[in-house]
């Protein structure tokens, strides 16, 4: 079992829909990262969380440390949001990043 | 503006040749990382450094080496390129201290024929 699990693996939605991507982990962590990768493109850091909630534009990230779970939400989704979204956690044990496999999101116009 | 750059962006080489991928960051980050990304594997850590003269092996370090002689640069060397090392390579810096944000280079696509 992977230490970081993302769900769903693939998600296709219509423009305007509210999107939720989930990340569950099994290790103690000091921080969790959400990143975005466009097809053929580079990787961009969206959020780093250690508790609570952060918001940037239409993106919202939440984390529940007790439940070892984080969610990334996209409101009023747009085709330009189509990308792979990756969750990564920084383990307390060795400060290394453990990566999720990513969620491929496609937003149809 | 601070940035992280990789070069070359694309490289084709032959089996057995030595290849060096450059990574340069102007964030003044102590932490720097090299990852490879392959279909079906996501990001895998090759080597990382927590500061000048510090280098550490990641999960897929065989056939790769790095050196850290200054804060800004972490070059990745493939001593004798193999076809299995055909991949997209990403350099990153940050991830600890300050905002803790990670910054990635744009990637270097390496093809070993």
PDB file of C-alpha atoms in Angstrom:
ATOM      1  CA  UNK A   1       0.000   0.000   0.000  1.00  0.00           C
ATOM      2  CA  UNK A   2       1.348   3.412  -0.970  1.00  0.00           C
ATOM      3  CA  UNK A   3       1.952   5.854   1.851  1.00  0.00           C
ATOM      4  CA  UNK A   4       0.183   8.583  -0.123  1.00  0.00           C
ATOM      5  CA  UNK A   5      -3.013   7.734  -1.957  1.00  0.00           C
ATOM      6  CA  UNK A   6      -4.854  10.098  -4.246  1.00  0.00           C
ATOM      7  CA  UNK A   7      -8.386   9.734  -5.509  1.00  0.00           C
ATOM      8  CA  UNK A   8      -9.731   9.704  -8.044  1.00  0.00           C
ATOM      9  CA  UNK A   9      -6.938   8.754 -10.450  1.00  0.00           C
ATOM     10  CA  UNK A  10      -8.838  10.323 -13.329  1.00  0.00           C
ATOM     11  CA  UNK A  11     -11.633  12.860 -13.293  1.00  0.00           C
ATOM     12  CA  UNK A  12     -13.570  14.336 -16.189  1.00  0.00           C
ATOM     13  CA  UNK A  13     -16.064  17.110 -15.521  1.00  0.00           C
ATOM     14  CA  UNK A  14     -17.959  19.851 -17.309  1.00  0.00           C
ATOM     15  CA  UNK A  15     -16.918  23.474 -17.169  1.00  0.00           C
ATOM     16  CA  UNK A  16     -18.343  25.192 -14.111  1.00  0.00           C
ATOM     17  CA  UNK A  17     -18.500  22.109 -11.912  1.00  0.00           C
ATOM     18  CA  UNK A  18     -17.085  22.025  -8.378  1.00  0.00           C
ATOM     19  CA  UNK A  19     -14.104  19.693  -8.277  1.00  0.00           C
ATOM     20  CA  UNK A  20     -12.704  17.769  -5.315  1.00  0.00           C
ATOM     21  CA  UNK A  21      -9.473  15.776  -5.338  1.00  0.00           C
ATOM     22  CA  UNK A  22      -8.530  13.790  -2.267  1.00  0.00           C
ATOM     23  CA  UNK A  23      -5.224  12.809  -0.704  1.00  0.00           C
ATOM     24  CA  UNK A  24      -4.832  10.352   2.163  1.00  0.00           C
ATOM     25  CA  UNK A  25      -1.565   9.447   3.815  1.00  0.00           C
ATOM     26  CA  UNK A  26      -0.429   6.965   6.411  1.00  0.00           C
ATOM     27  CA  UNK A  27       2.675   8.572   7.926  1.00  0.00           C
ATOM     28  CA  UNK A  28       3.220  11.426  10.339  1.00  0.00           C
ATOM     29  CA  UNK A  29       3.876  14.577   8.415  1.00  0.00           C
ATOM     30  CA  UNK A  30       5.087  18.104   8.947  1.00  0.00           C
ATOM     31  CA  UNK A  31       3.591  19.503   5.737  1.00  0.00           C
ATOM     32  CA  UNK A  32       1.583  18.594   2.668  1.00  0.00           C
ATOM     33  CA  UNK A  33       2.039  20.040  -0.823  1.00  0.00           C
ATOM     34  CA  UNK A  34      -0.402  20.297  -3.693  1.00  0.00           C
ATOM     35  CA  UNK A  35       1.152  20.778  -7.132  1.00  0.00           C
ATOM     36  CA  UNK A  36      -0.136  21.135 -10.675  1.00  0.00           C
ATOM     37  CA  UNK A  37       1.364  19.822 -13.884  1.00  0.00           C
ATOM     38  CA  UNK A  38      -0.049  20.758 -17.268  1.00  0.00           C
ATOM     39  CA  UNK A  39       0.368  18.305 -20.165  1.00  0.00           C
ATOM     40  CA  UNK A  40       3.952  18.421 -21.379  1.00  0.00           C
ATOM     41  CA  UNK A  41       4.633  21.218 -18.961  1.00  0.00           C
ATOM     42  CA  UNK A  42       6.414  22.030 -15.806  1.00  0.00           C
ATOM     43  CA  UNK A  43       5.302  21.547 -12.229  1.00  0.00           C
ATOM     44  CA  UNK A  44       3.885  24.399 -10.217  1.00  0.00           C
ATOM     45  CA  UNK A  45       3.430  24.477  -6.477  1.00  0.00           C
ATOM     46  CA  UNK A  46      -0.138  25.412  -5.537  1.00  0.00           C
ATOM     47  CA  UNK A  47      -0.192  25.108  -1.769  1.00  0.00           C
ATOM     48  CA  UNK A  48       1.827  23.997   1.200  1.00  0.00           C
ATOM     49  CA  UNK A  49      -0.288  23.136   4.246  1.00  0.00           C
ATOM     50  CA  UNK A  50       0.473  22.075   7.766  1.00  0.00           C
ATOM     51  CA  UNK A  51      -2.999  22.719   9.174  1.00  0.00           C
ATOM     52  CA  UNK A  52      -6.392  24.183   8.352  1.00  0.00           C
ATOM     53  CA  UNK A  53      -7.252  25.675   5.019  1.00  0.00           C
ATOM     54  CA  UNK A  54      -5.744  27.870   2.329  1.00  0.00           C
ATOM     55  CA  UNK A  55      -7.405  29.636  -0.583  1.00  0.00           C
ATOM     56  CA  UNK A  56      -5.940  31.092  -3.752  1.00  0.00           C
ATOM     57  CA  UNK A  57      -8.362  32.332  -6.357  1.00  0.00           C
ATOM     58  CA  UNK A  58     -10.679  29.448  -7.266  1.00  0.00           C
ATOM     59  CA  UNK A  59      -8.505  26.888  -5.509  1.00  0.00           C
ATOM     60  CA  UNK A  60      -9.024  25.807  -1.918  1.00  0.00           C
ATOM     61  CA  UNK A  61      -6.929  23.280  -0.020  1.00  0.00           C
ATOM     62  CA  UNK A  62      -7.819  21.779   3.329  1.00  0.00           C
ATOM     63  CA  UNK A  63      -6.051  19.368   5.607  1.00  0.00           C
ATOM     64  CA  UNK A  64      -7.192  17.298   8.590  1.00  0.00           C
ATOM     65  CA  UNK A  65      -4.099  16.156  10.441  1.00  0.00           C
ATOM     66  CA  UNK A  66      -6.012  13.819  12.768  1.00  0.00           C
ATOM     67  CA  UNK A  67      -7.659  12.015   9.854  1.00  0.00           C
ATOM     68  CA  UNK A  68      -4.500  12.179   7.705  1.00  0.00           C
ATOM     69  CA  UNK A  69      -6.455  13.578   4.807  1.00  0.00           C
ATOM     70  CA  UNK A  70      -6.331  16.588   2.535  1.00  0.00           C
ATOM     71  CA  UNK A  71      -8.599  17.831  -0.218  1.00  0.00           C
ATOM     72  CA  UNK A  72      -8.053  20.181  -3.113  1.00  0.00           C
ATOM     73  CA  UNK A  73     -11.169  21.940  -4.374  1.00  0.00           C
ATOM     74  CA  UNK A  74     -11.643  23.902  -7.569  1.00  0.00           C
ATOM     75  CA  UNK A  75     -14.682  26.145  -7.807  1.00  0.00           C
ATOM     76  CA  UNK A  76     -16.209  27.190 -11.153  1.00  0.00           C
ATOM     77  CA  UNK A  77     -13.876  24.843 -13.024  1.00  0.00           C
ATOM     78  CA  UNK A  78     -12.540  25.896 -16.420  1.00  0.00           C
ATOM     79  CA  UNK A  79     -10.873  23.952 -19.262  1.00  0.00           C
ATOM     80  CA  UNK A  80      -7.562  25.617 -18.375  1.00  0.00           C
ATOM     81  CA  UNK A  81      -7.725  23.775 -15.042  1.00  0.00           C
ATOM     82  CA  UNK A  82      -7.138  20.551 -16.976  1.00  0.00           C
ATOM     83  CA  UNK A  83      -3.897  19.161 -15.582  1.00  0.00           C
ATOM     84  CA  UNK A  84      -2.461  16.524 -13.298  1.00  0.00           C
ATOM     85  CA  UNK A  85      -2.738  17.437  -9.629  1.00  0.00           C
ATOM     86  CA  UNK A  86      -0.169  15.912  -7.334  1.00  0.00           C
ATOM     87  CA  UNK A  87      -0.164  15.577  -3.561  1.00  0.00           C
ATOM     88  CA  UNK A  88       3.131  15.186  -1.693  1.00  0.00           C
ATOM     89  CA  UNK A  89       3.767  14.926   2.040  1.00  0.00           C
ATOM     90  CA  UNK A  90       6.875  15.719   4.052  1.00  0.00           C
ATOM     91  CA  UNK A  91       7.394  12.836   6.444  1.00  0.00           C
ATOM     92  CA  UNK A  92       8.338  13.589  10.043  1.00  0.00           C
ATOM     93  CA  UNK A  93      10.713  10.633  10.098  1.00  0.00           C
ATOM     94  CA  UNK A  94      13.231  11.911   7.574  1.00  0.00           C
ATOM     95  CA  UNK A  95      11.775  15.087   6.074  1.00  0.00           C
ATOM     96  CA  UNK A  96      11.638  13.433   2.681  1.00  0.00           C
ATOM     97  CA  UNK A  97       8.792  14.122   0.317  1.00  0.00           C
ATOM     98  CA  UNK A  98       6.509  11.182  -0.431  1.00  0.00           C
ATOM     99  CA  UNK A  99       4.603  11.643  -3.669  1.00  0.00           C
ATOM    100  CA  UNK A 100       1.127  10.619  -4.649  1.00  0.00           C
ATOM    101  CA  UNK A 101       0.568   9.202  -8.131  1.00  0.00           C
ATOM    102  CA  UNK A 102      -1.418  12.232  -9.252  1.00  0.00           C
ATOM    103  CA  UNK A 103      -4.977  12.878 -10.377  1.00  0.00           C
ATOM    104  CA  UNK A 104      -5.558  13.635 -14.033  1.00  0.00           C
ATOM    105  CA  UNK A 105      -8.301  16.236 -14.369  1.00  0.00           C
ATOM    106  CA  UNK A 106     -10.028  17.062 -17.640  1.00  0.00           C
ATOM    107  CA  UNK A 107     -12.547  19.895 -17.754  1.00  0.00           C
ATOM    108  CA  UNK A 108     -14.728  19.871 -20.873  1.00  0.00           C
ATOM    109  CA  UNK A 109     -16.152  23.130 -22.243  1.00  0.00           C
TER     110      UNK A 109
ATOM    111  CA  UNK B   1      12.595  37.710  -9.897  1.00  0.00           C
ATOM    112  CA  UNK B   2      14.118  34.600  -8.374  1.00  0.00           C
ATOM    113  CA  UNK B   3      13.901  31.501 -10.535  1.00  0.00           C
ATOM    114  CA  UNK B   4      15.107  27.971 -11.123  1.00  0.00           C
ATOM    115  CA  UNK B   5      16.394  27.013 -14.557  1.00  0.00           C
ATOM    116  CA  UNK B   6      17.425  23.751 -16.140  1.00  0.00           C
ATOM    117  CA  UNK B   7      19.581  23.134 -19.182  1.00  0.00           C
ATOM    118  CA  UNK B   8      19.473  21.678 -21.666  1.00  0.00           C
ATOM    119  CA  UNK B   9      15.704  21.398 -22.065  1.00  0.00           C
ATOM    120  CA  UNK B  10      16.111  18.622 -24.609  1.00  0.00           C
ATOM    121  CA  UNK B  11      19.040  16.277 -25.116  1.00  0.00           C
ATOM    122  CA  UNK B  12      19.605  13.251 -27.306  1.00  0.00           C
ATOM    123  CA  UNK B  13      22.655  11.157 -26.571  1.00  0.00           C
ATOM    124  CA  UNK B  14      24.051   7.714 -27.172  1.00  0.00           C
ATOM    125  CA  UNK B  15      24.418   4.819 -24.789  1.00  0.00           C
ATOM    126  CA  UNK B  16      27.642   5.006 -22.803  1.00  0.00           C
ATOM    127  CA  UNK B  17      28.169   8.742 -23.085  1.00  0.00           C
ATOM    128  CA  UNK B  18      28.464  10.995 -20.062  1.00  0.00           C
ATOM    129  CA  UNK B  19      25.707  13.572 -19.758  1.00  0.00           C
ATOM    130  CA  UNK B  20      25.332  16.467 -17.342  1.00  0.00           C
ATOM    131  CA  UNK B  21      22.066  18.261 -16.702  1.00  0.00           C
ATOM    132  CA  UNK B  22      22.413  21.670 -15.121  1.00  0.00           C
ATOM    133  CA  UNK B  23      20.152  23.172 -12.472  1.00  0.00           C
ATOM    134  CA  UNK B  24      20.551  26.746 -11.269  1.00  0.00           C
ATOM    135  CA  UNK B  25      18.369  28.528  -8.712  1.00  0.00           C
ATOM    136  CA  UNK B  26      18.440  32.086  -7.518  1.00  0.00           C
ATOM    137  CA  UNK B  27      16.115  31.572  -4.526  1.00  0.00           C
ATOM    138  CA  UNK B  28      19.118  31.009  -2.238  1.00  0.00           C
ATOM    139  CA  UNK B  29      17.506  27.743  -1.117  1.00  0.00           C
ATOM    140  CA  UNK B  30      19.597  25.247   0.789  1.00  0.00           C
ATOM    141  CA  UNK B  31      17.473  22.305  -0.364  1.00  0.00           C
ATOM    142  CA  UNK B  32      17.714  21.100  -3.940  1.00  0.00           C
ATOM    143  CA  UNK B  33      16.358  17.927  -5.515  1.00  0.00           C
ATOM    144  CA  UNK B  34      16.563  15.956  -8.740  1.00  0.00           C
ATOM    145  CA  UNK B  35      13.589  13.847  -9.854  1.00  0.00           C
ATOM    146  CA  UNK B  36      12.822  11.767 -12.872  1.00  0.00           C
ATOM    147  CA  UNK B  37       9.329  11.371 -14.214  1.00  0.00           C
ATOM    148  CA  UNK B  38       8.255   8.382 -16.266  1.00  0.00           C
ATOM    149  CA  UNK B  39       4.843   7.227 -17.374  1.00  0.00           C
ATOM    150  CA  UNK B  40       3.255   5.126 -14.666  1.00  0.00           C
ATOM    151  CA  UNK B  41       5.766   6.106 -11.986  1.00  0.00           C
ATOM    152  CA  UNK B  42       5.135   9.708 -11.112  1.00  0.00           C
ATOM    153  CA  UNK B  43       8.083  11.608  -9.634  1.00  0.00           C
ATOM    154  CA  UNK B  44      10.984   9.585  -8.270  1.00  0.00           C
ATOM    155  CA  UNK B  45      13.807  11.103  -6.262  1.00  0.00           C
ATOM    156  CA  UNK B  46      17.301  10.630  -7.697  1.00  0.00           C
ATOM    157  CA  UNK B  47      19.539  12.755  -5.453  1.00  0.00           C
ATOM    158  CA  UNK B  48      19.093  15.645  -3.089  1.00  0.00           C
ATOM    159  CA  UNK B  49      21.166  18.183  -1.217  1.00  0.00           C
ATOM    160  CA  UNK B  50      20.511  20.138   1.963  1.00  0.00           C
ATOM    161  CA  UNK B  51      23.387  22.544   1.468  1.00  0.00           C
ATOM    162  CA  UNK B  52      26.837  23.132   0.043  1.00  0.00           C
ATOM    163  CA  UNK B  53      28.984  19.992   0.043  1.00  0.00           C
ATOM    164  CA  UNK B  54      25.970  17.903   1.119  1.00  0.00           C
ATOM    165  CA  UNK B  55      24.594  15.271  -1.270  1.00  0.00           C
ATOM    166  CA  UNK B  56      22.325  12.296  -0.621  1.00  0.00           C
ATOM    167  CA  UNK B  57      21.008   9.376  -2.618  1.00  0.00           C
ATOM    168  CA  UNK B  58      17.343   9.081  -3.383  1.00  0.00           C
ATOM    169  CA  UNK B  59      15.329   6.019  -4.318  1.00  0.00           C
ATOM    170  CA  UNK B  60      16.670   5.719  -7.896  1.00  0.00           C
ATOM    171  CA  UNK B  61      20.260   6.965  -7.608  1.00  0.00           C
ATOM    172  CA  UNK B  62      22.111   4.169  -9.443  1.00  0.00           C
ATOM    173  CA  UNK B  63      23.919   5.537 -12.492  1.00  0.00           C
ATOM    174  CA  UNK B  64      23.605   9.153 -11.373  1.00  0.00           C
ATOM    175  CA  UNK B  65      25.776  11.522  -9.367  1.00  0.00           C
ATOM    176  CA  UNK B  66      25.504  15.099  -8.141  1.00  0.00           C
ATOM    177  CA  UNK B  67      27.812  17.667  -6.619  1.00  0.00           C
ATOM    178  CA  UNK B  68      27.042  20.828  -4.651  1.00  0.00           C
ATOM    179  CA  UNK B  69      29.917  23.294  -4.708  1.00  0.00           C
ATOM    180  CA  UNK B  70      27.726  26.366  -4.193  1.00  0.00           C
ATOM    181  CA  UNK B  71      24.190  27.209  -3.119  1.00  0.00           C
ATOM    182  CA  UNK B  72      22.883  27.977  -6.591  1.00  0.00           C
ATOM    183  CA  UNK B  73      23.807  24.867  -8.577  1.00  0.00           C
ATOM    184  CA  UNK B  74      23.164  21.128  -8.405  1.00  0.00           C
ATOM    185  CA  UNK B  75      24.305  19.477 -11.654  1.00  0.00           C
ATOM    186  CA  UNK B  76      23.161  15.920 -12.306  1.00  0.00           C
ATOM    187  CA  UNK B  77      25.617  13.645 -14.097  1.00  0.00           C
ATOM    188  CA  UNK B  78      24.887  10.387 -15.855  1.00  0.00           C
ATOM    189  CA  UNK B  79      28.278   8.715 -15.885  1.00  0.00           C
ATOM    190  CA  UNK B  80      27.461   6.269 -18.685  1.00  0.00           C
ATOM    191  CA  UNK B  81      24.032   6.869 -20.132  1.00  0.00           C
ATOM    192  CA  UNK B  82      21.717   3.900 -20.552  1.00  0.00           C
ATOM    193  CA  UNK B  83      18.465   3.605 -22.486  1.00  0.00           C
ATOM    194  CA  UNK B  84      16.663   3.071 -19.156  1.00  0.00           C
ATOM    195  CA  UNK B  85      17.626   6.631 -18.264  1.00  0.00           C
ATOM    196  CA  UNK B  86      15.490   8.066 -21.041  1.00  0.00           C
ATOM    197  CA  UNK B  87      13.124  10.231 -19.055  1.00  0.00           C
ATOM    198  CA  UNK B  88      12.082  13.737 -18.140  1.00  0.00           C
ATOM    199  CA  UNK B  89      14.210  15.159 -15.358  1.00  0.00           C
ATOM    200  CA  UNK B  90      13.028  17.840 -12.959  1.00  0.00           C
ATOM    201  CA  UNK B  91      15.120  19.889 -10.593  1.00  0.00           C
ATOM    202  CA  UNK B  92      13.453  21.491  -7.580  1.00  0.00           C
ATOM    203  CA  UNK B  93      14.476  23.721  -4.716  1.00  0.00           C
ATOM    204  CA  UNK B  94      12.911  24.834  -1.446  1.00  0.00           C
ATOM    205  CA  UNK B  95      10.405  22.771   0.493  1.00  0.00           C
ATOM    206  CA  UNK B  96      11.610  23.653   3.947  1.00  0.00           C
ATOM    207  CA  UNK B  97      11.843  26.794   6.015  1.00  0.00           C
ATOM    208  CA  UNK B  98      10.215  30.097   5.091  1.00  0.00           C
ATOM    209  CA  UNK B  99       7.056  29.385   3.146  1.00  0.00           C
ATOM    210  CA  UNK B 100       8.224  25.830   2.519  1.00  0.00           C
ATOM    211  CA  UNK B 101       7.122  26.177  -1.074  1.00  0.00           C
ATOM    212  CA  UNK B 102       8.754  23.989  -3.686  1.00  0.00           C
ATOM    213  CA  UNK B 103       9.920  25.479  -6.963  1.00  0.00           C
ATOM    214  CA  UNK B 104      10.488  23.317 -10.014  1.00  0.00           C
ATOM    215  CA  UNK B 105      12.520  23.835 -13.123  1.00  0.00           C
ATOM    216  CA  UNK B 106      10.795  23.351 -16.461  1.00  0.00           C
ATOM    217  CA  UNK B 107      12.251  19.907 -16.960  1.00  0.00           C
ATOM    218  CA  UNK B 108      14.909  18.362 -19.175  1.00  0.00           C
ATOM    219  CA  UNK B 109      13.832  15.684 -21.630  1.00  0.00           C
ATOM    220  CA  UNK B 110      16.669  13.204 -22.129  1.00  0.00           C
ATOM    221  CA  UNK B 111      16.643  10.526 -24.798  1.00  0.00           C
ATOM    222  CA  UNK B 112      19.341   7.855 -24.742  1.00  0.00           C
ATOM    223  CA  UNK B 113      19.626   5.952 -28.025  1.00  0.00           C
TER     224      UNK B 113
END
